[in-house]
Coordinates of C-alpha atoms (C1' of nucleotides) in Angstrom, one line a residue:
Chain T
X1 CA 0.1 -0.2 0.1
X2 CA 1.0 3.6 -1.0
X3 CA 0.8 4.4 3.0
X4 CA 3.3 1.6 4.2
X5 CA 6.0 3.3 1.5
X6 CA 5.4 6.9 2.6
X7 CA 6.2 5.2 6.4
X8 CA 9.8 4.6 5.3
X9 CA 10.8 7.8 6.0
X10 CA 14.3 8.8 7.9
X11 CA 13.7 9.3 11.8
X12 CA 14.8 12.8 11.1
X13 CA 11.5 13.3 10.3
X14 CA 9.3 12.7 12.4
X15 CA 8.5 15.6 14.6
X16 CA 10.3 16.2 17.9
X17 CA 7.8 16.2 20.1
X18 CA 6.5 12.7 19.0
X19 CA 9.9 10.8 19.0
X20 CA 10.0 8.7 22.3
X21 CA 5.9 9.7 22.4
X22 CA 4.0 5.8 23.2
X23 CA 0.9 7.7 21.5
X24 CA 3.1 7.6 17.6
X25 CA 2.8 3.9 18.1
X26 CA 0.5 2.6 20.8
X27 CA -1.8 5.6 20.2
X28 CA -3.9 7.1 17.9
X29 CA -1.0 8.7 16.2
X30 CA 0.3 5.6 15.0
X31 CA -3.0 5.5 12.7
X32 CA -1.1 8.7 10.6
X33 CA 0.7 8.4 7.6
X34 CA 4.2 10.5 8.6
X35 CA 3.1 13.3 6.2
X36 CA -0.4 13.3 8.3
X37 CA 1.8 13.3 11.7
X38 CA 4.5 16.0 10.3
X39 CA 1.1 17.8 9.3
X40 CA -0.5 17.1 12.7
X41 CA 2.7 18.0 14.8
X42 CA 3.3 21.8 13.5
X43 CA -0.4 22.5 15.7
X44 CA 0.6 21.1 18.5
X45 CA 1.6 21.5 21.9
X46 CA 2.8 20.3 24.8
X47 CA 0.9 21.2 28.2
X48 CA 1.6 20.1 31.9
X49 CA -1.0 19.9 34.9
X50 CA -0.4 19.7 38.2
X51 CA -2.3 16.3 40.4
X52 CA -5.7 17.6 40.8
X53 CA -5.7 20.4 38.1
X54 CA -8.6 20.8 36.1
X55 CA -8.2 20.3 32.6
X56 CA -11.4 20.7 31.7
X57 CA -15.0 20.6 32.7
X58 CA -18.3 19.7 32.5
X59 CA -20.2 21.7 30.0
X60 CA -17.1 23.3 29.0
X61 CA -16.4 23.7 25.0
X62 CA -13.4 21.2 23.7
X63 CA -11.5 23.0 20.8
X64 CA -8.5 20.6 21.2
X65 CA -7.8 17.2 21.8
X66 CA -5.2 16.0 23.2
X67 CA -2.8 12.2 24.1
X68 CA -1.4 11.5 27.6
X69 CA 2.4 11.0 27.6
X70 CA 2.3 10.8 31.5
X71 CA 0.8 10.2 33.9
X72 CA -3.1 9.7 35.0
X73 CA -6.5 11.5 34.4
X74 CA -9.7 11.0 35.8
X75 CA -12.8 11.9 34.1
X76 CA -15.7 12.4 36.9
X77 CA -19.7 13.4 37.0
X78 CA -21.5 15.1 39.7
X79 CA -24.2 14.9 41.0
X80 CA -26.5 18.4 40.9
X81 CA -26.1 18.7 44.8
X82 CA -22.1 18.2 44.5
X83 CA -21.5 14.3 45.1
X84 CA -18.9 13.2 42.8
X85 CA -18.2 9.9 40.7
X86 CA -15.4 8.9 38.7
X87 CA -16.6 7.2 35.9
X88 CA -12.8 6.7 34.3
X89 CA -8.8 7.0 34.3
X90 CA -7.2 7.3 31.4
X91 CA -3.4 6.4 30.9
X92 CA -0.3 7.2 28.6
X93 CA -1.3 6.8 25.8
X94 CA -4.5 7.4 25.9
X95 CA -6.8 9.9 23.6
X96 CA -8.7 12.8 25.5
X97 CA -11.6 14.3 24.1
X98 CA -15.0 13.5 23.0
X99 CA -15.0 13.2 19.1
X100 CA -18.0 14.7 16.8
X101 CA -19.1 17.0 20.0
X102 CA -18.6 20.3 20.6
X103 CA -19.2 20.3 24.5
X104 CA -17.5 17.7 27.1
X105 CA -19.6 16.2 29.3
X106 CA -17.6 15.3 32.0
X107 CA -15.2 17.4 34.3
X108 CA -11.8 16.1 33.2
X109 CA -8.9 16.6 35.9
X110 CA -5.2 15.6 36.5
X111 CA -5.1 12.8 39.0
X112 CA -1.6 12.8 39.5
X113 CA 1.0 15.3 37.7
X114 CA 0.1 15.2 34.3
X115 CA 1.5 15.7 30.9
X116 CA -0.6 16.1 27.4
X117 CA 0.6 16.5 24.1
X118 CA -2.8 18.7 22.6
X119 CA -3.9 19.4 19.3
X120 CA -7.0 21.5 17.4
X121 CA -10.4 19.4 17.5
X122 CA -10.7 20.7 14.0
X123 CA -7.2 19.6 12.5
X124 CA -8.0 16.3 14.2
X125 CA -11.6 16.4 12.8
X126 CA -10.6 16.3 9.0
X127 CA -7.7 13.8 9.5
X128 CA -10.4 11.8 10.3
X129 CA -12.4 12.5 7.4
X130 CA -9.5 11.3 5.0
X131 CA -7.7 8.3 7.4
X132 CA -10.4 5.7 8.2
X133 CA -7.3 4.0 9.9
X134 CA -7.6 7.3 12.7
X135 CA -11.6 6.4 13.4
X136 CA -10.4 2.5 13.8
X137 CA -8.4 3.6 16.9
X138 CA -10.7 6.5 18.2
X139 CA -13.2 3.5 18.2
X140 CA -11.0 0.5 19.6
X141 CA -10.6 3.2 22.5
X142 CA -14.2 3.7 22.9
X143 CA -14.4 -0.1 23.1
X144 CA -12.1 -0.6 26.1
X145 CA -13.7 2.4 27.6
X146 CA -16.4 0.7 27.8
X147 CA -15.7 -2.7 28.5
X148 CA -13.8 -0.6 31.5
X149 CA -17.2 0.9 32.8
X150 CA -18.9 -1.8 32.3
X151 CA -16.1 -3.7 34.4
X152 CA -16.9 -0.7 37.0
X153 CA -20.8 -1.3 36.8
X154 CA -20.5 -4.9 38.5
X155 CA -18.4 -3.7 40.6
X156 CA -20.5 -0.3 42.1
X157 CA -23.8 -2.3 41.4
X158 CA -22.7 -5.2 42.9
X159 CA -19.2 -5.9 44.8
X160 CA -19.0 -5.1 48.7
X161 CA -16.2 -2.4 49.9
X162 CA -13.4 -5.0 50.1
X163 CA -14.5 -6.4 46.7
X164 CA -14.7 -2.8 44.8
X165 CA -10.8 -1.9 46.8
X166 CA -9.3 -5.1 46.2
X167 CA -10.8 -4.7 42.2
X168 CA -9.2 -1.6 41.8
X169 CA -6.0 -2.2 43.3
X170 CA -6.0 -4.9 41.1
X171 CA -6.8 -2.9 37.8
X172 CA -4.1 -0.7 38.9
X173 CA -1.7 -3.1 39.4
X174 CA -2.4 -4.4 36.1
X175 CA -1.9 -1.6 34.2
X176 CA 1.3 -0.7 36.2
X177 CA 3.1 -4.4 35.4
X178 CA 0.9 -5.4 32.3
X179 CA 3.0 -8.8 32.7
X180 CA 2.4 -10.1 36.1
X181 CA -1.5 -10.5 35.3
X182 CA -2.3 -13.2 37.2
X183 CA 0.7 -15.1 36.9
X184 CA 0.8 -15.1 40.6
X185 CA 4.0 -12.7 40.9
X186 CA 4.4 -9.9 43.2
X187 CA 4.1 -6.5 42.7
X188 CA 5.4 -3.4 44.2
X189 CA 3.6 -0.1 43.0
X190 CA 2.2 3.5 43.9
X191 CA -1.3 4.2 43.9
X192 CA -1.9 7.1 41.6
X193 CA -5.1 8.6 43.8
X194 CA -5.1 9.6 47.0
X195 CA -8.2 7.7 49.6
X196 CA -10.4 10.7 48.3
X197 CA -10.1 9.8 44.7
X198 CA -9.8 6.7 45.6
X199 CA -13.6 6.7 47.1
X200 CA -15.1 8.7 44.5
X201 CA -13.8 6.1 41.9
X202 CA -15.3 2.9 44.1
X203 CA -18.8 4.5 45.3
X204 CA -17.8 4.4 48.9
X205 CA -16.2 7.2 51.6
X206 CA -13.2 8.1 52.1
X207 CA -13.0 6.3 55.7
X208 CA -14.9 2.9 54.5
X209 CA -11.9 2.7 51.5
X210 CA -9.1 3.6 54.8
X211 CA -10.6 0.6 56.5
X212 CA -10.6 -1.7 53.9
X213 CA -7.4 -1.0 53.4
X214 CA -6.8 -1.6 56.7
X215 CA -8.4 -5.1 56.6
X216 CA -6.7 -5.9 53.5
X217 CA -3.5 -5.4 55.0
X218 CA -4.4 -7.3 58.5
X219 CA -5.5 -10.0 56.1
X220 CA -1.6 -10.1 54.5
X221 CA -3.6 -9.2 51.1
X222 CA -1.1 -6.2 50.8
X223 CA 1.6 -3.8 52.6
X224 CA 1.1 -0.3 52.8
X225 CA 4.8 0.9 52.7
X226 CA 3.5 4.8 52.8
X227 CA -0.5 6.5 51.9
X228 CA 0.4 5.8 48.3
X229 CA 2.9 2.7 47.6
X230 CA 1.8 -0.8 48.4
X231 CA 2.9 -4.1 48.1
X232 CA 1.3 -6.8 46.9
X233 CA 3.0 -10.8 47.5
X234 CA 0.6 -12.5 45.2
X235 CA -1.8 -10.9 42.6
X236 CA -4.0 -14.6 42.3
X237 CA -4.5 -13.3 46.7
X238 CA -5.6 -10.3 45.6
X239 CA -7.9 -11.4 42.6
X240 CA -9.2 -14.0 44.8
X241 CA -10.5 -11.2 47.4
X242 CA -11.4 -8.5 44.8
X243 CA -14.5 -11.2 43.6
X244 CA -15.1 -13.0 46.6
X245 CA -18.0 -12.0 49.0
X246 CA -18.2 -12.6 52.9
X247 CA -14.9 -12.8 55.1
Chain O
X1 CA -20.2 11.9 -4.9
X2 CA -20.7 8.6 -6.3
X3 CA -22.0 7.1 -3.3
X4 CA -24.7 9.6 -3.3
X5 CA -25.8 8.6 -6.5
X6 CA -26.1 5.1 -6.5
X7 CA -28.8 5.8 -3.2
X8 CA -30.7 7.2 -5.7
X9 CA -32.3 4.0 -6.8
X10 CA -36.1 2.7 -6.8
X11 CA -38.0 1.6 -3.3
X12 CA -38.4 -1.8 -5.4
X13 CA -35.1 -2.4 -5.2
X14 CA -34.7 -2.5 -1.5
X15 CA -34.7 -5.6 0.4
X16 CA -38.1 -6.3 1.6
X17 CA -36.6 -6.9 5.4
X18 CA -35.0 -3.3 5.2
X19 CA -38.2 -1.8 4.0
X20 CA -40.0 -0.9 7.1
X21 CA -36.7 -1.2 9.6
X22 CA -35.6 1.7 11.5
X23 CA -31.8 0.6 11.5
X24 CA -31.8 0.9 7.8
X25 CA -32.1 5.1 8.5
X26 CA -31.2 5.3 12.1
X27 CA -29.0 2.3 12.5
X28 CA -26.3 1.0 11.0
X29 CA -27.6 0.1 7.6
X30 CA -28.0 3.9 7.2
X31 CA -24.1 3.9 6.2
X32 CA -24.7 1.7 3.4
X33 CA -25.1 2.0 -0.2
X34 CA -27.7 0.9 -1.7
X35 CA -25.5 -2.0 -3.6
X36 CA -24.1 -3.2 -0.6
X37 CA -27.6 -3.0 1.7
X38 CA -28.5 -5.6 -1.3
X39 CA -25.3 -7.6 -0.8
X40 CA -26.0 -7.7 2.9
X41 CA -29.6 -8.7 2.4
X42 CA -29.2 -11.4 1.2
X43 CA -27.4 -13.1 4.5
X44 CA -29.5 -11.4 6.7
X45 CA -31.9 -13.9 8.4
X46 CA -35.0 -12.7 11.4
X47 CA -35.2 -14.2 14.6
X48 CA -37.0 -14.0 17.3
X49 CA -36.8 -14.7 20.9
X50 CA -38.4 -14.4 24.0
X51 CA -38.7 -12.2 27.0
X52 CA -35.7 -13.8 29.3
X53 CA -33.9 -16.3 26.2
X54 CA -30.0 -16.1 26.1
X55 CA -29.2 -14.1 22.6
X56 CA -25.5 -15.1 23.2
X57 CA -23.4 -16.1 26.7
X58 CA -20.9 -14.7 28.0
X59 CA -17.5 -16.0 26.4
X60 CA -19.5 -17.7 23.5
X61 CA -17.7 -17.0 20.4
X62 CA -19.5 -14.7 18.0
X63 CA -20.0 -16.0 14.3
X64 CA -23.3 -12.7 13.7
X65 CA -24.2 -9.4 14.4
X66 CA -27.5 -8.5 14.8
X67 CA -29.6 -5.0 14.6
X68 CA -32.7 -5.0 17.0
X69 CA -35.7 -4.6 14.9
X70 CA -37.9 -4.9 18.2
X71 CA -37.7 -5.2 22.1
X72 CA -35.3 -4.7 24.1
X73 CA -32.0 -6.7 24.8
X74 CA -30.3 -6.8 28.3
X75 CA -26.7 -6.6 28.7
X76 CA -25.2 -7.9 32.0
X77 CA -22.0 -9.1 33.8
X78 CA -22.5 -11.9 36.1
X79 CA -19.2 -12.2 39.3
X80 CA -17.9 -15.8 40.1
X81 CA -20.3 -16.5 42.5
X82 CA -23.4 -15.6 40.1
X83 CA -24.0 -12.1 41.3
X84 CA -25.6 -10.1 37.9
X85 CA -25.7 -6.3 37.1
X86 CA -26.8 -5.3 33.7
X87 CA -24.7 -2.7 32.5
X88 CA -26.8 -2.0 28.6
X89 CA -30.3 -1.6 27.7
X90 CA -30.5 -1.7 23.6
X91 CA -33.5 -1.1 21.7
X92 CA -34.2 -0.9 18.1
X93 CA -32.2 -0.2 16.2
X94 CA -29.5 -0.7 17.8
X95 CA -26.5 -2.2 16.9
X96 CA -26.3 -6.0 18.9
X97 CA -22.3 -7.5 19.2
X98 CA -19.0 -6.2 19.6
X99 CA -16.6 -5.9 16.5
X100 CA -13.2 -6.4 16.2
X101 CA -14.0 -9.5 18.6
X102 CA -14.8 -12.8 18.2
X103 CA -16.4 -13.4 22.0
X104 CA -19.3 -11.9 23.7
X105 CA -18.2 -10.2 27.6
X106 CA -21.8 -10.0 28.1
X107 CA -24.3 -12.6 28.5
X108 CA -27.2 -10.9 25.8
X109 CA -30.9 -11.5 26.9
X110 CA -34.7 -10.6 25.6
X111 CA -35.8 -8.3 28.4
X112 CA -39.3 -8.1 26.4
X113 CA -40.0 -10.6 23.5
X114 CA -37.1 -9.1 20.9
X115 CA -36.7 -9.2 17.4
X116 CA -33.8 -9.1 15.5
X117 CA -32.3 -9.0 12.3
X118 CA -28.8 -11.2 12.4
X119 CA -25.5 -11.3 9.1
X120 CA -22.4 -12.7 9.3
X121 CA -20.0 -11.1 11.3
X122 CA -17.9 -11.3 8.4
X123 CA -19.4 -9.6 6.2
X124 CA -20.1 -6.6 8.5
X125 CA -16.2 -6.7 9.0
X126 CA -15.5 -6.5 5.4
X127 CA -17.8 -4.6 4.5
X128 CA -16.7 -1.5 7.5
X129 CA -13.4 -2.2 5.7
X130 CA -14.5 -0.7 2.5
X131 CA -17.2 2.1 4.0
X132 CA -16.0 4.1 6.3
X133 CA -19.0 5.8 6.9
X134 CA -20.3 2.5 8.7
X135 CA -17.0 2.6 11.0
X136 CA -18.2 5.4 11.9
X137 CA -22.0 4.9 12.9
X138 CA -20.4 1.7 15.1
X139 CA -18.5 4.5 16.7
X140 CA -21.3 6.4 17.3
X141 CA -23.7 4.3 19.1
X142 CA -20.2 2.8 21.3
X143 CA -19.7 6.3 22.6
X144 CA -23.3 6.5 23.7
X145 CA -23.3 3.1 24.8
X146 CA -20.4 4.2 27.1
X147 CA -22.0 8.2 28.0
X148 CA -25.0 5.7 29.3
X149 CA -22.9 3.6 31.2
X150 CA -21.3 6.2 32.1
X151 CA -24.7 8.3 33.6
X152 CA -25.6 4.6 35.5
X153 CA -21.8 4.5 37.1
X154 CA -23.1 8.1 38.6
X155 CA -25.9 6.4 39.8
X156 CA -24.5 2.6 41.1
X157 CA -22.0 4.7 42.5
X158 CA -23.3 7.6 44.4
X159 CA -27.4 8.0 44.1
X160 CA -29.6 6.2 47.1
X161 CA -32.4 3.9 46.0
X162 CA -35.0 6.4 45.9
X163 CA -33.0 8.0 43.2
X164 CA -31.8 5.0 40.9
X165 CA -35.5 3.6 40.9
X166 CA -36.5 7.3 39.5
X167 CA -34.1 7.8 37.4
X168 CA -34.5 4.6 35.9
X169 CA -38.3 5.3 35.1
X170 CA -37.1 8.4 33.4
X171 CA -34.2 6.7 31.5
X172 CA -37.3 4.6 30.5
X173 CA -39.8 7.4 30.1
X174 CA -37.1 9.4 27.9
X175 CA -36.8 6.2 25.3
X176 CA -40.5 6.0 24.9
X177 CA -41.1 9.4 24.5
X178 CA -38.3 11.4 24.0
X179 CA -40.4 14.3 22.7
X180 CA -41.1 14.9 26.4
X181 CA -37.7 15.7 27.6
X182 CA -38.5 17.7 30.7
X183 CA -40.9 19.3 29.2
X184 CA -42.9 18.6 32.6
X185 CA -45.6 17.2 30.3
X186 CA -47.4 13.7 31.2
X187 CA -46.4 10.5 30.5
X188 CA -47.9 7.1 30.2
X189 CA -45.8 3.3 29.5
X190 CA -44.8 0.4 30.0
X191 CA -41.4 -1.2 31.9
X192 CA -39.5 -3.4 29.8
X193 CA -38.1 -4.8 32.2
X194 CA -39.3 -7.1 35.9
X195 CA -38.9 -5.8 39.3
X196 CA -36.0 -8.7 39.3
X197 CA -34.0 -7.1 36.0
X198 CA -35.2 -3.5 37.4
X199 CA -32.8 -4.7 40.6
X200 CA -29.8 -6.2 38.8
X201 CA -30.0 -3.2 36.8
X202 CA -30.3 -0.5 39.8
X203 CA -27.3 -3.0 41.6
X204 CA -30.4 -2.9 44.8
X205 CA -32.3 -6.0 45.9
X206 CA -36.2 -7.0 44.3
X207 CA -37.7 -5.8 47.9
X208 CA -35.6 -2.4 47.9
X209 CA -36.9 -1.6 44.5
X210 CA -40.3 -2.7 44.4
X211 CA -40.4 -0.6 48.2
X212 CA -39.3 2.6 46.3
X213 CA -41.9 2.2 43.0
X214 CA -44.1 2.4 46.2
X215 CA -42.3 5.5 47.7
X216 CA -42.4 7.0 44.7
X217 CA -46.2 6.1 44.3
X218 CA -47.7 7.7 47.3
X219 CA -45.2 11.0 46.9
X220 CA -47.7 10.8 44.0
X221 CA -44.8 11.3 41.5
X222 CA -46.0 7.8 39.8
X223 CA -49.3 6.1 38.9
X224 CA -48.9 2.0 38.8
X225 CA -51.5 1.0 36.9
X226 CA -50.3 -2.7 36.9
X227 CA -46.9 -4.2 37.5
X228 CA -45.1 -2.6 34.8
X229 CA -47.6 -0.2 33.4
X230 CA -47.2 3.5 34.6
X231 CA -48.1 6.7 34.8
X232 CA -46.2 9.6 35.1
X233 CA -48.0 13.2 35.8
X234 CA -45.0 15.8 35.9
X235 CA -42.1 14.5 34.4
X236 CA -40.5 18.1 35.4
X237 CA -40.7 16.1 39.7
X238 CA -39.5 12.5 38.1
X239 CA -35.9 14.2 37.1
X240 CA -36.4 16.2 40.6
X241 CA -36.6 12.9 42.8
X242 CA -33.8 11.3 40.6
X243 CA -31.4 14.0 41.5
X244 CA -32.5 14.5 45.6
X245 CA -31.1 12.9 48.1
X246 CA -33.1 12.4 51.2
X247 CA -36.9 13.3 51.6
Chain V
dC1 C1' 7.2 23.9 66.8
dG2 C1' 3.0 24.5 65.3
dT3 C1' 0.2 24.1 61.4
dC4 C1' -2.0 21.9 57.2
dC5 C1' -3.3 18.2 54.9
dT6 C1' -4.0 14.0 54.2
dA7 C1' -5.2 9.6 56.4
dT8 C1' -6.7 6.0 60.4
dT9 C1' -10.4 5.1 63.9
dG10 C1' -14.1 4.7 66.9
dA11 C1' -19.1 4.5 68.0
dA12 C1' -23.4 5.9 66.6
dA13 C1' -26.9 6.4 63.1
dT14 C1' -28.8 5.3 58.4
dT15 C1' -29.8 2.7 54.7
dC16 C1' -30.1 -1.5 52.0
dT17 C1' -30.7 -6.2 52.3
dT18 C1' -31.9 -10.4 54.2
dC19 C1' -35.4 -13.6 55.9
dA20 C1' -40.0 -14.9 56.1
dA21 C1' -45.0 -14.1 55.3
dC22 C1' -48.4 -12.5 52.4
dA23 C1' -51.3 -10.9 47.8
dC24 C1' -52.3 -10.8 43.1
dT25 C1' -52.4 -12.6 38.3
dC26 C1' -53.3 -16.2 34.5
dG27 C1' -53.8 -20.2 33.2
dT28 C1' -55.0 -25.0 34.0
dG29 C1' -57.9 -28.8 34.7
dG30 C1' -60.9 -30.5 38.0
Chain X
dC1 C1' -67.2 -22.3 37.5
dC2 C1' -63.7 -22.9 41.0
dA3 C1' -59.6 -24.6 43.1
dC4 C1' -54.9 -25.2 42.7
dG5 C1' -50.3 -23.8 42.0
dA6 C1' -46.8 -21.4 39.8
dG7 C1' -45.0 -17.0 38.9
dT8 C1' -44.6 -12.2 39.7
dG9 C1' -44.3 -8.5 42.9
dT10 C1' -45.1 -7.0 48.1
dT11 C1' -45.1 -5.6 53.0
dG12 C1' -43.1 -6.3 57.9
dA13 C1' -39.2 -6.8 61.0
dA14 C1' -34.7 -7.9 61.9
dG15 C1' -30.0 -8.1 60.6
dA16 C1' -26.3 -6.4 57.9
dA17 C1' -23.2 -3.3 56.1
dT18 C1' -21.8 1.5 55.2
dT19 C1' -22.1 6.2 56.2
dT20 C1' -21.9 9.8 59.4
dC21 C1' -19.8 12.0 62.5
dA22 C1' -16.4 12.7 66.1
dA23 C1' -11.3 12.3 67.7
dT24 C1' -6.8 11.0 66.2
dA25 C1' -2.3 10.2 64.0
dG26 C1' 1.2 10.6 60.7
dG27 C1' 4.1 13.5 57.3
dA28 C1' 5.2 17.6 55.4
dC29 C1' 6.5 22.1 55.1
dG30 C1' 8.1 27.0 57.2

DNA sequence: CGTCCTATTGAAATTCTTCAACACTCGTGG
DNA sequence: CCACGAGTGTTGAAGAATTTCAATAGGACG
């Protein structure tokens, strides 16, 4: 195919910003031809956000899309009286933004320190019309987000507090150590959320999250190094706790 | 465009099955050129399912996709110990099936009597590669499902039993009377789910759903004609109950 | 060393579930 | 025509899980 031929360019032609970017291969930019990538990169800019800072707010009109370069982003919904539910967590090299729609339906906030590469909505929307592979990648990410959302619906609707917290830790562990799937290995990692964010993600209160963390520690399922860092000796055990009611 | 010219065909050329099908315009088939529609229709078949019957099971390999012609389909997830959570409800002319993946991740069951029009997975996957508008429609439906899933995450994680039941009734009322959005009008409709399915959708027990229905009746928010049929005098009031904690 | 912020722990209050009994509808068969 | 049983939904009371309120702990920083 001609697009394959065009991909065979010198590395020096790859925009500087993109050279070490995960999104260039695994993210949506992997769908772009070198020409398209160069074109788009002329309009990109890099932004950083401290943990807790809004990236965009619900109802706000959005003129730019982004790729996450580094960090964890939370998508949240609010009730009119201020209760909050985190409805998605995104990691590099995820795409941020709602295609085909001017407004954002969620609050988008940095959970940790976050770096994104952003570009004008119009540019990508135009490219999407020309390059079907781009929409395919966006669609694939949407399907992944849908699967995750539905997994969490099961947790929110049917799992106990203990199972939810264990499910969350398992989810995070898998994102950080994808290889140790359920091969029973040990894992050591940072939780990218505060207890408050964990509560908002799990549909619980801070206190309940804290109590369940303590129980997991007492049950030797996890070791709490400090508030943010934990160690899991046996992933299979954690997974089992995440699916078993009554202790 | 040539595809527009080709759309200008005689009605007699539209496959019989498709003539009165919602999916032909509002569903994914609206993306097909007449030639493609005729081609695909040669491989379609119509199927009926009684309420409660499985359409496909979790983990089962799927060889056909479907469009819903009539009825309501529920997508459910199960924990290993048998707890169930309904993670999606689909109505005509929604598309049923998971693109780019051989297995189904959910139990798919008829909630009411259901009719679908099904066709081989391969055929649609092939068409998707040729016709980008098709993937665009699939993507649009996936985004809609994602929005709904996230709305329910907010309900499951942060709303009280009373709010959840009211939210559910509001959701159904809107699907059946899309025009009476929140213009305060009255509405009369059938709930497409049993109390048991409502409970599995709302992350509650049958008894709690029943009690909340009674409370809504006593609060003159709804009138219960019979188990399945209710009447809402004031949609704005129902909506308000669906977002307000503490009564 | 005090302050701020985050997290933990305890006890009481609340919500929802569980268990149990009962009611209603509908179809079948005596 | 009525009795019976199955399926579905309702209601009550006791129990369990989670929240709420309140107090304390621990770490980071000036």
